């Protein structure tokens, strides 16, 4: 790891700690560190409910952010497409559509079922995008993947809207999920998602050499003994696990998967040995900060994390691009 | 291992050869039913006009393209039936225009040549370090070790790619136009490096070359292709003739002896300057 990457890792670790503490303390009601500790350890404390809700929310935000950023880095690496993002390749749209159909058509409201349905949708959307892209003459190139992803996203988003317009009740329950939120979901949500996220993270971190080889282009990657089909399948499974679970848990949160990998590459260089772990940290930091800021901006209302990430991430991304700091893939 | 150590039987002409090879993209066939044998431990040059199938043949030999008919045999087995990692430890390939990943240092890039020798269980070792250092040393890129590849000049970059191919430590090395976009001095530089590699390690080298006179100088064996078939093959003296150049390139030329290397040298005749040539002819 280079000196720059080590410095960035230390900075991100410290930021992650600060962001977590802020997320625990700050909210519609300020909790001093001492009373937070008391509330978390003593079950009879009047603040216990709030404290636990804060803790759950903090853990969920960190996990979802880390997963989305890693998924983005994996997708950008394997497609050599700087715009690749679970949102752009249709994965989030697939998960959303599947959940809407499940809510409206089958009246599913159980969270475990949500996760399963979101996976199914995410996986099917990715397969569909890949199949359409691969049908062209040159196969699934980064460009055809991005175009097909955008097309599939548009179709699925319209279909989702159509279902929602026809079904008022589903629309009500879907509305908050759709903008992306980490509040009001208790720890059971995370315990259902955690094993999937863990497998996704491990699988993702095993992709370091595969992605570094993919960065050299298809011909050289194959000349170096990579089996491209298998490599892409491994990455796709990791991405569906990560982005599918994150979407099921918190709704489609855009921009984390796009912004964080770009920022990390600009600051630490493109080697995936550093990029992938740093994206986990960076994603957690961004989502935690966005969620915390969203709680205090318009009291007593809260702005959902999905909205806040886009509000913070959009300008930050524009700045990154304008300063020419993005690293091409 | 030098190529001479490879056991050979009467039926396997060399380590790498192709039988009835047909290659193409989609339904469009580019290389037609071609037999080719790559001599072990030698430098083979593939020459021909644009779109004659040179690069396609090279890609086929490097198993980047699956034949629509026929087979490519590496060490006695169909190259597509062998584990891709094993092939990558035997045969290296440098594409014509490799993607240069931005922000990657020279050492990092050359180190990626070690991937075929690593697996989930066998990670980076001191042997890998030694081999990368040797590759940097042989290619004269050791001073560039910490530089970023995308900041190097074309000539330096090409040396770094070759260093990566060297780090792969293969007995066979296939290169697609390794001298394209380089000035003359850097072309000679790269070709000298490959000749030295062939000489010291006995690496079998196959390269697609555009520059005929350099091909004649550096190759032991030349393959001249035309419309997806082999028009002629053999030593440069056998292949670089006025007749073959006319067939392959549709170009009238004069072939003389290169005063520097004593290999054949092609002097193209220009249709526009016909009178000048006639004038010269009359003076002889």
Coordinates of C-alpha atoms in Angstrom, one line a residue:
Chain A
X1 CA 0.0 0.0 0.0
X2 CA 1.4 3.4 -0.9
X3 CA 2.0 6.1 1.6
X4 CA -0.9 8.1 0.2
X5 CA -3.3 5.1 0.4
X6 CA -2.2 4.5 4.0
X7 CA -2.9 8.1 4.9
X8 CA -6.3 8.0 3.3
X9 CA -7.1 4.7 5.1
X10 CA -6.2 6.3 8.5
X11 CA -8.2 9.5 7.7
X12 CA -11.2 7.4 6.6
X13 CA -11.0 5.3 9.7
X14 CA -11.0 8.4 11.9
X15 CA -13.8 9.9 9.9
X16 CA -15.8 6.7 10.2
X17 CA -15.5 6.8 14.0
X18 CA -16.4 10.5 14.1
X19 CA -19.4 9.9 11.8
X20 CA -20.6 7.0 13.8
X21 CA -20.4 8.9 17.1
X22 CA -22.2 11.9 15.5
X23 CA -24.9 9.5 14.2
X24 CA -25.4 8.1 17.7
X25 CA -25.6 11.5 19.4
X26 CA -27.2 13.8 17.0
X27 CA -30.9 13.7 16.1
X28 CA -34.2 15.3 16.9
X29 CA -33.1 14.8 20.5
X30 CA -29.5 15.3 21.5
X31 CA -28.0 12.5 23.5
X32 CA -25.0 13.3 25.6
X33 CA -22.3 10.5 25.5
X34 CA -22.9 9.6 29.1
X35 CA -26.7 9.3 28.8
X36 CA -26.3 7.4 25.6
X37 CA -24.1 4.9 27.3
X38 CA -26.5 4.6 30.2
X39 CA -29.4 4.1 27.9
X40 CA -27.7 1.4 25.9
X41 CA -26.5 -0.5 29.0
X42 CA -29.5 -0.1 31.3
X43 CA -32.7 -1.5 29.9
X44 CA -34.9 0.5 32.3
X45 CA -33.6 3.9 31.2
X46 CA -36.3 6.1 29.7
X47 CA -34.0 6.8 26.7
X48 CA -33.3 3.2 25.9
X49 CA -35.7 3.2 23.0
X50 CA -34.2 6.2 21.3
X51 CA -30.6 5.0 22.0
X52 CA -31.3 1.6 20.4
X53 CA -33.0 3.1 17.4
X54 CA -29.9 5.3 16.9
X55 CA -27.6 2.4 17.2
X56 CA -29.6 0.3 14.7
X57 CA -29.8 3.1 12.3
X58 CA -26.0 3.8 12.6
X59 CA -25.1 0.2 11.9
X60 CA -27.5 0.0 9.0
X61 CA -26.3 3.2 7.4
X62 CA -22.7 2.1 7.7
X63 CA -23.4 -1.4 6.3
X64 CA -25.5 -0.2 3.4
X65 CA -23.1 2.5 2.4
X66 CA -20.1 0.2 2.5
X67 CA -21.9 -2.4 0.5
X68 CA -23.0 0.1 -2.2
X69 CA -19.6 1.6 -2.6
X70 CA -17.9 -1.8 -2.9
X71 CA -20.6 -2.9 -5.4
X72 CA -19.9 0.3 -7.4
X73 CA -16.1 -0.3 -7.4
X74 CA -16.6 -3.9 -8.5
X75 CA -18.8 -3.0 -11.4
X76 CA -16.7 -0.1 -12.6
X77 CA -13.6 -2.3 -12.4
X78 CA -15.0 -5.3 -14.3
X79 CA -16.8 -3.3 -17.0
X80 CA -13.9 -0.7 -17.2
X81 CA -16.8 1.8 -17.3
X82 CA -16.4 4.8 -15.0
X83 CA -20.2 5.3 -15.0
X84 CA -21.0 1.8 -13.9
X85 CA -23.0 1.8 -10.8
X86 CA -25.7 -0.5 -9.4
X87 CA -28.2 2.3 -10.3
X88 CA -27.0 2.6 -13.9
X89 CA -26.8 -1.1 -14.7
X90 CA -30.4 -1.6 -13.7
X91 CA -29.8 -3.5 -10.5
X92 CA -31.6 -1.1 -8.2
X93 CA -34.4 -0.7 -10.7
X94 CA -34.8 -4.4 -10.8
X95 CA -34.9 -4.7 -7.1
X96 CA -37.5 -1.9 -6.8
X97 CA -39.7 -3.3 -9.5
X98 CA -39.6 -6.8 -8.0
X99 CA -40.6 -5.4 -4.6
X100 CA -43.4 -3.3 -6.0
X101 CA -44.8 -6.3 -7.8
X102 CA -44.4 -8.3 -4.6
X103 CA -46.2 -5.7 -2.5
X104 CA -49.0 -5.0 -5.0
X105 CA -49.5 -8.4 -6.5
X106 CA -48.8 -10.7 -3.6
X107 CA -49.3 -8.5 -0.6
X108 CA -45.9 -9.4 0.8
X109 CA -44.9 -7.3 3.8
X110 CA -42.5 -9.6 5.6
X111 CA -38.9 -8.2 5.5
X112 CA -37.2 -11.5 4.9
X113 CA -39.4 -11.9 1.8
X114 CA -38.5 -8.3 0.7
X115 CA -34.9 -9.2 0.8
X116 CA -35.4 -12.4 -1.3
X117 CA -37.6 -10.6 -3.8
X118 CA -35.1 -7.7 -4.1
X119 CA -32.3 -10.2 -4.8
X120 CA -34.4 -11.9 -7.4
X121 CA -35.2 -8.6 -9.1
X122 CA -31.6 -7.4 -8.9
X123 CA -30.3 -10.7 -10.3
X124 CA -32.8 -10.9 -13.1
X125 CA -32.2 -7.3 -14.1
X126 CA -28.5 -7.8 -14.3
X127 CA -28.9 -11.0 -16.3
X128 CA -31.4 -9.2 -18.6
X129 CA -29.0 -6.3 -19.1
X130 CA -26.1 -8.6 -19.8
X131 CA -28.1 -10.8 -22.2
X132 CA -29.3 -7.8 -24.2
X133 CA -25.8 -6.3 -24.3
X134 CA -24.1 -9.6 -25.2
X135 CA -26.5 -10.1 -28.1
X136 CA -24.8 -7.4 -30.1
X137 CA -22.0 -8.1 -32.5
X138 CA -19.2 -7.2 -30.2
X139 CA -20.6 -8.8 -27.1
X140 CA -21.0 -7.2 -23.7
X141 CA -18.7 -4.3 -24.0
X142 CA -18.6 -1.6 -21.3
X143 CA -20.5 0.7 -23.7
X144 CA -23.3 -1.8 -24.6
X145 CA -23.7 -2.7 -20.9
X146 CA -24.2 0.9 -19.9
X147 CA -26.7 1.6 -22.7
X148 CA -28.6 -1.6 -22.0
X149 CA -28.5 -0.8 -18.3
X150 CA -29.9 2.6 -18.9
X151 CA -32.6 1.2 -21.2
X152 CA -33.6 -1.6 -18.7
X153 CA -33.6 1.0 -15.9
X154 CA -35.9 3.2 -17.8
X155 CA -38.3 0.4 -18.7
X156 CA -38.4 -1.0 -15.1
X157 CA -38.8 2.5 -13.6
X158 CA -41.8 3.2 -15.8
X159 CA -43.3 -0.2 -15.0
X160 CA -42.7 0.5 -11.3
X161 CA -44.5 3.9 -11.6
X162 CA -47.3 2.3 -13.5
X163 CA -48.0 -0.3 -10.8
X164 CA -47.7 2.4 -8.1
X165 CA -50.2 4.7 -9.9
X166 CA -52.7 1.9 -10.1
X167 CA -52.3 0.8 -6.5
X168 CA -52.6 3.6 -3.9
X169 CA -51.9 1.4 -0.9
X170 CA -48.6 0.0 -2.3
X171 CA -47.6 3.5 -3.2
X172 CA -48.0 4.6 0.4
X173 CA -45.8 1.9 1.7
X174 CA -43.4 2.1 -1.2
X175 CA -42.9 5.8 -1.0
X176 CA -40.5 5.9 1.9
X177 CA -38.7 2.8 0.8
X178 CA -38.1 4.3 -2.6
X179 CA -36.2 7.4 -1.6
X180 CA -33.9 5.3 0.6
X181 CA -34.0 5.5 4.3
X182 CA -32.2 3.9 7.2
X183 CA -34.6 5.1 9.9
X184 CA -37.4 3.2 11.5
X185 CA -35.8 -0.2 10.6
X186 CA -34.9 -2.2 13.6
X187 CA -32.0 -4.4 14.1
X188 CA -33.8 -7.5 12.8
X189 CA -33.6 -5.9 9.4
X190 CA -29.8 -5.9 9.6
X191 CA -29.6 -9.4 11.0
X192 CA -31.5 -10.7 8.0
X193 CA -29.3 -8.8 5.6
X194 CA -26.0 -9.3 7.4
X195 CA -25.1 -12.8 6.2
X196 CA -25.7 -11.8 2.6
X197 CA -23.7 -8.6 2.9
X198 CA -20.8 -10.6 4.6
X199 CA -20.7 -13.1 1.7
X200 CA -20.8 -10.2 -0.8
X201 CA -18.0 -8.4 0.9
X202 CA -15.8 -11.5 1.1
X203 CA -16.5 -12.4 -2.5
X204 CA -15.9 -8.8 -3.5
X205 CA -12.5 -8.6 -1.8
X206 CA -11.4 -11.9 -3.5
X207 CA -11.8 -10.0 -6.8
X208 CA -8.6 -7.9 -6.5
X209 CA -6.4 -9.6 -9.0
X210 CA -9.2 -10.3 -11.3
X211 CA -10.1 -6.6 -11.5
X212 CA -6.4 -5.5 -11.9
X213 CA -6.2 -7.9 -14.8
X214 CA -9.5 -6.7 -16.3
X215 CA -8.1 -3.2 -16.2
X216 CA -5.6 -4.2 -18.9
X217 CA -8.3 -5.0 -21.4
X218 CA -9.9 -8.3 -22.5
X219 CA -7.0 -9.5 -24.6
X220 CA -4.3 -9.0 -22.0
X221 CA -6.5 -10.3 -19.2
X222 CA -7.0 -13.5 -21.1
X223 CA -3.3 -13.7 -22.1
X224 CA -2.6 -13.5 -18.3
X225 CA -4.8 -16.6 -17.9
X226 CA -8.0 -15.1 -16.7
X227 CA -11.3 -16.7 -17.7
X228 CA -13.4 -13.6 -18.4
X229 CA -16.8 -15.3 -18.3
X230 CA -16.1 -16.8 -14.9
X231 CA -14.6 -13.6 -13.6
X232 CA -17.6 -11.6 -14.6
X233 CA -20.0 -14.1 -13.1
X234 CA -18.1 -13.9 -9.8
X235 CA -18.3 -10.1 -9.8
X236 CA -22.0 -10.2 -10.8
X237 CA -22.8 -12.5 -7.9
X238 CA -21.0 -10.2 -5.4
X239 CA -22.7 -7.1 -6.8
X240 CA -26.1 -8.7 -6.7
X241 CA -25.5 -9.7 -3.1
X242 CA -24.2 -6.3 -2.0
X243 CA -26.5 -4.0 -4.0
X244 CA -29.5 -6.3 -3.8
X245 CA -29.3 -6.5 0.0
X246 CA -28.6 -2.8 0.4
X247 CA -31.5 -1.9 -1.7
X248 CA -33.8 -4.3 0.1
X249 CA -32.7 -2.9 3.5
X250 CA -32.7 0.8 2.7
X251 CA -34.2 1.4 -0.7
X252 CA -32.4 2.5 -3.7
X253 CA -29.7 4.9 -2.6
X254 CA -28.0 6.4 -5.6
X255 CA -24.6 8.0 -5.9
X256 CA -22.7 6.1 -3.2
X257 CA -21.6 3.5 -5.7
X258 CA -20.6 6.1 -8.2
X259 CA -19.0 8.8 -6.0
X260 CA -17.0 6.8 -3.5
X261 CA -15.0 4.7 -5.9
X262 CA -14.1 7.7 -8.0
X263 CA -13.0 9.7 -4.9
X264 CA -11.0 6.8 -3.6
X265 CA -9.2 6.2 -7.0
X266 CA -8.5 9.9 -7.3
X267 CA -6.9 10.0 -3.9
X268 CA -5.2 6.6 -3.6
X269 CA -4.6 5.4 -7.2
X270 CA -6.4 2.7 -9.1
X271 CA -5.0 -0.6 -7.7
X272 CA -7.9 -2.6 -6.4
X273 CA -5.9 -3.9 -3.4
X274 CA -6.3 -0.4 -1.9
X275 CA -9.5 0.7 -3.7
X276 CA -11.8 -2.1 -2.6
X277 CA -11.1 -1.9 1.2
X278 CA -11.1 1.9 1.1
X279 CA -14.5 2.0 -0.7
X280 CA -16.0 0.0 2.2
X281 CA -14.8 2.7 4.6
X282 CA -15.6 5.6 2.3
X283 CA -19.1 4.3 1.6
X284 CA -19.9 3.9 5.3
X285 CA -18.6 7.5 6.1
X286 CA -20.6 9.1 3.3
X287 CA -23.9 7.4 4.2
X288 CA -23.4 8.0 7.9
X289 CA -22.7 11.7 7.4
X290 CA -25.6 12.1 4.9
X291 CA -28.0 10.4 7.3
X292 CA -26.9 12.5 10.3
X293 CA -27.1 15.8 8.4
X294 CA -30.5 14.8 7.1
X295 CA -31.8 14.6 10.7
X296 CA -30.8 18.2 11.6
X297 CA -31.3 20.1 8.4
X298 CA -35.1 20.6 8.6
X299 CA -36.2 19.8 12.2
X300 CA -38.5 18.3 13.2
X301 CA -38.7 16.6 9.8
X302 CA -36.0 14.3 8.6
X303 CA -34.6 14.1 5.1
X304 CA -34.1 10.6 3.9
X305 CA -30.6 9.4 3.4
X306 CA -31.1 8.6 -0.2
X307 CA -32.0 12.3 -0.8
X308 CA -29.2 13.6 1.3
X309 CA -26.5 11.4 -0.4
X310 CA -27.6 12.8 -3.7
X311 CA -27.6 16.4 -2.3
X312 CA -24.1 16.0 -1.0
X313 CA -22.8 13.6 -3.6
X314 CA -24.0 15.5 -6.7
X315 CA -22.0 18.7 -6.1
X316 CA -19.0 16.7 -4.7
X317 CA -19.0 14.6 -7.9
X318 CA -19.2 17.6 -10.1
X319 CA -16.2 19.2 -8.2
X320 CA -14.2 16.0 -8.6
X321 CA -14.8 15.9 -12.3
X322 CA -14.1 19.6 -12.7
X323 CA -10.8 19.4 -10.9
X324 CA -9.8 16.6 -13.3
X325 CA -9.1 14.3 -10.4
X326 CA -11.0 11.3 -11.7
X327 CA -8.9 8.4 -12.7
X328 CA -9.9 6.9 -16.0
X329 CA -10.5 3.2 -16.1
Chain B
X1 CA 13.8 -24.8 -20.3
X2 CA 15.2 -24.3 -23.8
X3 CA 13.2 -25.4 -26.7
X4 CA 15.7 -28.1 -27.5
X5 CA 14.8 -30.0 -24.3
X6 CA 11.2 -30.5 -25.5
X7 CA 10.7 -34.1 -26.6
X8 CA 9.5 -34.2 -30.1
X9 CA 8.0 -37.0 -32.0
X10 CA 7.7 -37.3 -35.8
X11 CA 4.0 -36.2 -35.7
X12 CA 4.4 -33.0 -33.7
X13 CA 6.4 -30.6 -35.8
X14 CA 6.8 -28.0 -33.1
X15 CA 5.4 -26.8 -29.8
X16 CA 2.9 -24.4 -31.5
X17 CA 1.2 -25.2 -34.8
X18 CA -2.2 -25.0 -36.4
X19 CA -4.1 -27.5 -38.7
X20 CA -6.8 -26.5 -41.1
X21 CA -7.3 -23.4 -39.1
X22 CA -10.3 -21.2 -40.0
X23 CA -10.8 -18.0 -38.1
X24 CA -13.4 -15.3 -38.4
X25 CA -15.8 -12.9 -36.7
X26 CA -19.4 -14.0 -36.8
X27 CA -20.1 -15.5 -40.2
X28 CA -17.3 -13.6 -41.8
X29 CA -14.2 -15.8 -42.3
X30 CA -10.8 -14.0 -42.2
X31 CA -8.3 -16.9 -42.1
X32 CA -9.2 -19.8 -44.4
X33 CA -8.1 -23.4 -43.7
X34 CA -4.6 -22.6 -43.0
X35 CA -1.7 -24.9 -41.8
X36 CA 1.1 -23.2 -40.0
X37 CA 4.1 -24.4 -38.0
X38 CA 5.9 -22.0 -35.6
X39 CA 9.6 -23.1 -35.5
X40 CA 10.7 -23.6 -31.9
X41 CA 13.3 -21.2 -30.5
X42 CA 13.2 -18.9 -33.5
X43 CA 11.8 -15.5 -34.4
X44 CA 8.9 -15.7 -36.8
X45 CA 7.6 -12.6 -38.6
X46 CA 4.1 -12.5 -40.0
X47 CA 3.8 -9.9 -42.9
X48 CA 1.1 -8.9 -45.4
X49 CA -1.1 -6.2 -46.5
X50 CA -3.7 -4.5 -44.3
X51 CA -6.7 -6.8 -43.5
X52 CA -4.9 -10.0 -44.8
X53 CA -5.6 -11.8 -41.5
X54 CA -2.2 -11.3 -39.9
X55 CA -3.5 -10.1 -36.5
X56 CA -6.4 -12.6 -36.7
X57 CA -4.0 -15.4 -37.2
X58 CA -1.9 -14.2 -34.2
X59 CA -5.0 -13.9 -32.0
X60 CA -6.0 -17.4 -33.1
X61 CA -2.6 -18.8 -32.2
X62 CA -2.8 -17.1 -28.8
X63 CA -6.3 -18.7 -28.2
X64 CA -8.0 -15.2 -28.0
X65 CA -10.1 -16.3 -30.9
X66 CA -11.8 -19.7 -31.0
X67 CA -11.4 -21.3 -34.5
X68 CA -14.5 -21.9 -36.5
X69 CA -12.8 -25.0 -37.9
X70 CA -9.4 -26.7 -37.3
X71 CA -7.2 -26.6 -34.2
X72 CA -4.3 -24.8 -32.7
X73 CA -2.0 -27.3 -31.0
X74 CA 0.3 -26.2 -28.1
X75 CA 2.6 -28.8 -26.7
X76 CA 0.6 -31.6 -28.3
X77 CA -2.9 -30.6 -27.1
X78 CA -5.6 -28.4 -28.5
X79 CA -5.0 -25.0 -27.0
X80 CA -8.7 -24.5 -26.2
X81 CA -8.9 -27.7 -24.2
X82 CA -6.1 -26.7 -21.9
X83 CA -6.6 -24.8 -18.6
X84 CA -6.2 -21.1 -19.4
X85 CA -3.8 -20.5 -16.5
X86 CA -1.5 -23.3 -17.8
X87 CA -1.5 -21.8 -21.3
X88 CA -0.7 -18.4 -19.8
X89 CA 2.4 -19.8 -18.2
X90 CA 3.6 -21.2 -21.6
X91 CA 2.5 -18.6 -24.1
X92 CA 2.5 -14.8 -23.7
X93 CA 0.7 -12.2 -25.9
X94 CA 1.2 -8.5 -26.3
X95 CA -1.8 -7.0 -28.1
X96 CA -1.4 -4.3 -30.6
X97 CA -2.8 -1.5 -28.5
X98 CA -3.0 -2.6 -24.9
X99 CA -5.3 -0.5 -22.6
X100 CA -3.1 1.6 -20.4
X101 CA -4.7 1.8 -17.0
X102 CA -4.2 5.3 -15.6
X103 CA -2.4 5.8 -12.3
X104 CA -0.6 2.5 -12.4
X105 CA 3.1 2.4 -11.7
X106 CA 5.6 0.6 -14.0
X107 CA 6.4 -1.9 -11.2
X108 CA 2.8 -2.6 -10.5
X109 CA 2.0 -3.2 -14.2
X110 CA 5.0 -5.5 -14.8
X111 CA 4.1 -7.3 -11.6
X112 CA 0.7 -8.2 -13.2
X113 CA 2.7 -10.4 -15.6
X114 CA 3.1 -12.8 -12.6
X115 CA -0.6 -13.4 -12.3
X116 CA -0.6 -16.7 -14.1
X117 CA 1.9 -18.0 -11.6
X118 CA -0.1 -17.0 -8.6
X119 CA -3.3 -18.6 -7.3
X120 CA -5.5 -18.3 -4.3
X121 CA -2.9 -20.2 -2.3
X122 CA 0.2 -19.0 -3.9
X123 CA 0.4 -15.2 -3.4
X124 CA 3.2 -12.7 -4.1
X125 CA 6.6 -14.2 -3.3
X126 CA 10.2 -13.1 -3.3
X127 CA 10.7 -15.1 -6.5
X128 CA 8.1 -12.8 -8.1
X129 CA 10.0 -9.8 -6.9
X130 CA 13.2 -11.1 -8.4
X131 CA 11.6 -11.9 -11.7
X132 CA 10.0 -8.5 -11.9
X133 CA 13.3 -6.8 -11.1
X134 CA 15.0 -9.0 -13.8
X135 CA 12.3 -8.0 -16.4
X136 CA 12.8 -4.3 -15.6
X137 CA 16.5 -4.7 -15.8
X138 CA 16.5 -6.6 -19.2
X139 CA 14.2 -4.0 -20.8
X140 CA 16.1 -1.1 -19.3
X141 CA 13.0 0.2 -17.5
X142 CA 14.4 -0.1 -14.0
X143 CA 14.8 3.7 -13.7
X144 CA 11.2 4.1 -14.6
X145 CA 10.0 1.6 -11.9
X146 CA 8.1 4.1 -9.8
X147 CA 6.8 6.3 -12.7
X148 CA 3.2 6.1 -13.9
X149 CA 2.7 4.2 -17.1
X150 CA 0.3 6.7 -18.6
X151 CA 3.0 9.4 -18.3
X152 CA 5.6 7.6 -20.3
X153 CA 6.6 8.1 -23.9
X154 CA 5.5 5.6 -26.6
X155 CA 8.9 4.0 -26.7
X156 CA 9.2 3.7 -22.9
X157 CA 5.7 2.3 -22.7
X158 CA 6.4 -0.4 -25.2
X159 CA 9.4 -1.5 -23.2
X160 CA 7.3 -1.7 -20.1
X161 CA 4.7 -3.8 -21.9
X162 CA 7.5 -6.1 -23.0
X163 CA 8.8 -6.2 -19.5
X164 CA 5.4 -7.3 -18.4
X165 CA 5.4 -10.1 -21.0
X166 CA 8.9 -11.1 -19.8
X167 CA 7.7 -11.3 -16.2
X168 CA 5.1 -13.8 -17.4
X169 CA 8.1 -16.0 -18.1
X170 CA 6.7 -17.9 -21.0
X171 CA 8.6 -20.0 -23.5
X172 CA 6.6 -18.5 -26.4
X173 CA 5.9 -14.9 -26.9
X174 CA 3.4 -13.5 -29.5
X175 CA 3.4 -9.8 -30.3
X176 CA 1.0 -7.9 -32.5
X177 CA 2.9 -5.1 -34.3
X178 CA 5.2 -4.3 -31.4
X179 CA 6.8 -1.4 -33.3
X180 CA 3.8 0.4 -34.5
X181 CA 3.7 4.1 -33.6
X182 CA 7.4 4.1 -32.6
X183 CA 10.0 6.2 -34.4
X184 CA 12.8 4.3 -36.2
X185 CA 15.3 4.4 -33.3
X186 CA 12.7 3.0 -30.9
X187 CA 11.7 0.3 -33.4
X188 CA 15.3 -0.9 -33.6
X189 CA 15.4 -0.7 -29.8
X190 CA 12.4 -2.9 -29.3
X191 CA 13.4 -5.4 -32.0
X192 CA 17.0 -5.6 -30.6
X193 CA 15.4 -6.4 -27.2
X194 CA 13.3 -9.2 -28.6
X195 CA 16.3 -10.6 -30.5
X196 CA 18.3 -10.6 -27.4
X197 CA 15.5 -12.3 -25.5
X198 CA 15.4 -15.0 -28.2
X199 CA 19.1 -15.4 -28.1
X200 CA 19.6 -15.5 -24.3
X201 CA 16.5 -17.4 -23.2
X202 CA 15.6 -19.3 -26.4
X203 CA 12.2 -17.7 -26.3
X204 CA 10.1 -18.5 -29.4
X205 CA 8.9 -15.2 -30.8
X206 CA 6.1 -14.6 -33.2
X207 CA 5.4 -11.1 -34.3
X208 CA 3.2 -9.3 -36.8
X209 CA 5.3 -6.6 -38.5
X210 CA 4.5 -4.0 -41.0
X211 CA 8.0 -2.9 -41.8
X212 CA 9.3 -5.5 -44.3
X213 CA 13.0 -4.5 -44.2
X214 CA 13.1 -4.8 -40.4
X215 CA 11.1 -8.1 -40.6
X216 CA 13.7 -9.4 -43.0
X217 CA 16.5 -8.4 -40.7
X218 CA 15.1 -9.7 -37.4
X219 CA 13.0 -12.8 -38.3
X220 CA 14.5 -16.2 -38.9
X221 CA 11.3 -17.3 -40.5
X222 CA 8.8 -15.2 -42.4
X223 CA 5.1 -15.9 -43.2
X224 CA 3.7 -13.8 -45.9
X225 CA -0.1 -13.7 -45.9
X226 CA -2.6 -12.8 -48.6
X227 CA -6.4 -12.8 -48.3
X228 CA -6.4 -15.0 -45.2
X229 CA -4.0 -17.6 -46.7
X230 CA -0.3 -18.1 -46.6
X231 CA 1.2 -17.0 -49.9
X232 CA 4.8 -17.9 -48.9
X233 CA 6.9 -18.9 -45.9
X234 CA 10.5 -19.6 -45.3
X235 CA 13.7 -17.7 -44.7
X236 CA 13.6 -13.9 -45.5
X237 CA 15.6 -14.7 -48.7
X238 CA 12.9 -17.1 -49.8
X239 CA 10.0 -14.9 -48.9
X240 CA 11.1 -11.4 -49.8
X241 CA 11.1 -11.5 -53.6
X242 CA 9.8 -9.1 -56.1
X243 CA 7.1 -11.7 -57.2
X244 CA 5.8 -12.3 -53.7
X245 CA 5.8 -8.6 -52.8
X246 CA 3.8 -7.9 -56.0
X247 CA 1.3 -10.6 -55.1
X248 CA 1.0 -9.8 -51.4
X249 CA 1.0 -6.0 -51.5
X250 CA 0.0 -5.4 -55.1
X251 CA 3.2 -3.3 -55.3
X252 CA 5.9 -3.3 -57.9
X253 CA 9.3 -3.2 -56.1
X254 CA 12.9 -3.9 -56.5
X255 CA 14.6 -6.3 -53.9
X256 CA 18.2 -5.6 -53.2
X257 CA 20.7 -6.8 -50.6
X258 CA 20.6 -4.8 -47.4
X259 CA 24.2 -3.5 -47.1
X260 CA 24.0 -3.5 -43.3
X261 CA 22.6 -6.9 -42.6
X262 CA 23.0 -8.8 -45.8
X263 CA 19.2 -9.6 -45.8
X264 CA 16.8 -8.8 -48.6
X265 CA 15.6 -5.2 -48.7
X266 CA 12.5 -4.0 -50.5
X267 CA 12.6 -0.7 -52.5
X268 CA 9.0 0.0 -53.6
X269 CA 8.5 1.4 -57.1
X270 CA 6.1 4.4 -57.1
X271 CA 3.6 4.5 -59.9
X272 CA 3.8 8.3 -59.9
X273 CA 7.5 8.4 -60.4
X274 CA 7.5 5.8 -63.2
X275 CA 9.6 7.9 -65.5
X276 CA 12.3 8.3 -62.8
X277 CA 12.5 4.6 -62.5
X278 CA 12.7 4.1 -66.3
X279 CA 15.5 6.7 -66.3
X280 CA 17.3 4.8 -63.6
X281 CA 16.8 1.5 -65.5
X282 CA 18.3 3.0 -68.7
X283 CA 21.4 4.0 -66.7
X284 CA 22.2 0.6 -65.5

